[in-house]
Amino acid sequence: MLSKLLKRPVIPVIVIEDANDAEPLAEALLEGGMDVIEITCRTAAAGEALARIKKAFPEMLLGAGTVVTPEQAQMCIDIGVDFGLAPGLNPDTVKLFQASETLFVPGVMTPSEIEQGLALGCKLLKFFPAGAAGGVGMLKNLAAPYAPLGVKFCPTGGINLGNMNDYLALPVVSAVGGSWLATQKQIAQKRWATITAQVQEAIETAGNAT
Ligand code: 3PG
């Protein structure tokens, strides 16, 4: 799973209010060439949305985001997600995912958190909130001591079409994530063609990252 995820440079971070939107949303993403999705556990609809996408689109790399409690972790594991992410690093949550052999990407923002992640065996880490924490310059400096250990980062928070390639240009960045690819409002308004166009544009832009 890790190697599959490392091949996807852009990950849409989704906040979904109505699970009925899950299938058309996944279809809109796939139509634009995007076969990875992160559904955040921020809404009551998240679990059902994850389960529906897993059933209807098994070809999609299905991620659960904002997994901040062991209960949410267990729900996502039971659904059978391909990977999970969190804004922070909770050892209990990390261990639950590890026990189920499901990839988990905990969030970090400091050297000590990176080392805590490493101690737990996590080499792919989410850098969050990327923009507010200092952006590309911060990540470059934060990651440097850990690059020899093969630590990679998926920054999210404040990333958009205009700055994504600045992050992707860093060798330690494997992918960027963001909600701009399919916003909560666009999903609620069922603007599927807009979402397809946005992900197409992002994939093309990522192709130009140096
Ligand atoms: C996340 O959960 O990864 C972030 O909230 C996404 O941040 P963004 O909304 O700034 O893209």
Short mmCIF file of C-alpha atoms in Angstrom, two decimals, residues 10 28-29 32 34 161 164 179-183 186 191-205:
data_model
loop_
_atom_site.label_atom_id
_atom_site.label_comp_id
_atom_site.label_asym_id
_atom_site.label_seq_id
_atom_site.Cartn_x
_atom_site.Cartn_y
_atom_site.Cartn_z
CA VAL A 10 -1.96 14.66 -4.94
CA ALA A 28 -16.06 12.69 -10.52
CA LEU A 29 -12.57 12.09 -9.12
CA GLY A 32 -10.46 13.32 -13.71
CA MET A 34 -7.77 10.68 -9.49
CA LEU A 161 -2.82 24.56 -7.05
CA MET A 164 1.61 22.49 -4.44
CA SER A 179 -9.47 20.21 0.31
CA TRP A 180 -9.30 22.61 -2.63
CA LEU A 181 -9.64 19.65 -5.04
CA ALA A 182 -13.23 19.01 -3.96
CA THR A 183 -14.51 21.49 -1.41
CA GLN A 186 -18.81 21.99 -4.17
CA ARG A 191 -20.66 20.35 -8.83
CA TRP A 192 -19.11 17.14 -10.15
CA ALA A 193 -17.81 18.57 -13.44
CA THR A 194 -15.97 21.32 -11.55
CA ILE A 195 -14.37 18.73 -9.28
CA THR A 196 -13.32 16.61 -12.26
CA ALA A 197 -11.72 19.65 -13.89
CA GLN A 198 -9.91 20.61 -10.67
CA VAL A 199 -8.36 17.20 -10.17
CA GLN A 200 -7.33 17.00 -13.83
CA GLU A 201 -5.62 20.37 -13.47
CA ALA A 202 -3.89 19.26 -10.26
CA ILE A 203 -2.61 16.01 -11.79
CA GLU A 204 -1.28 17.92 -14.80
CA THR A 205 0.36 20.49 -12.54
#
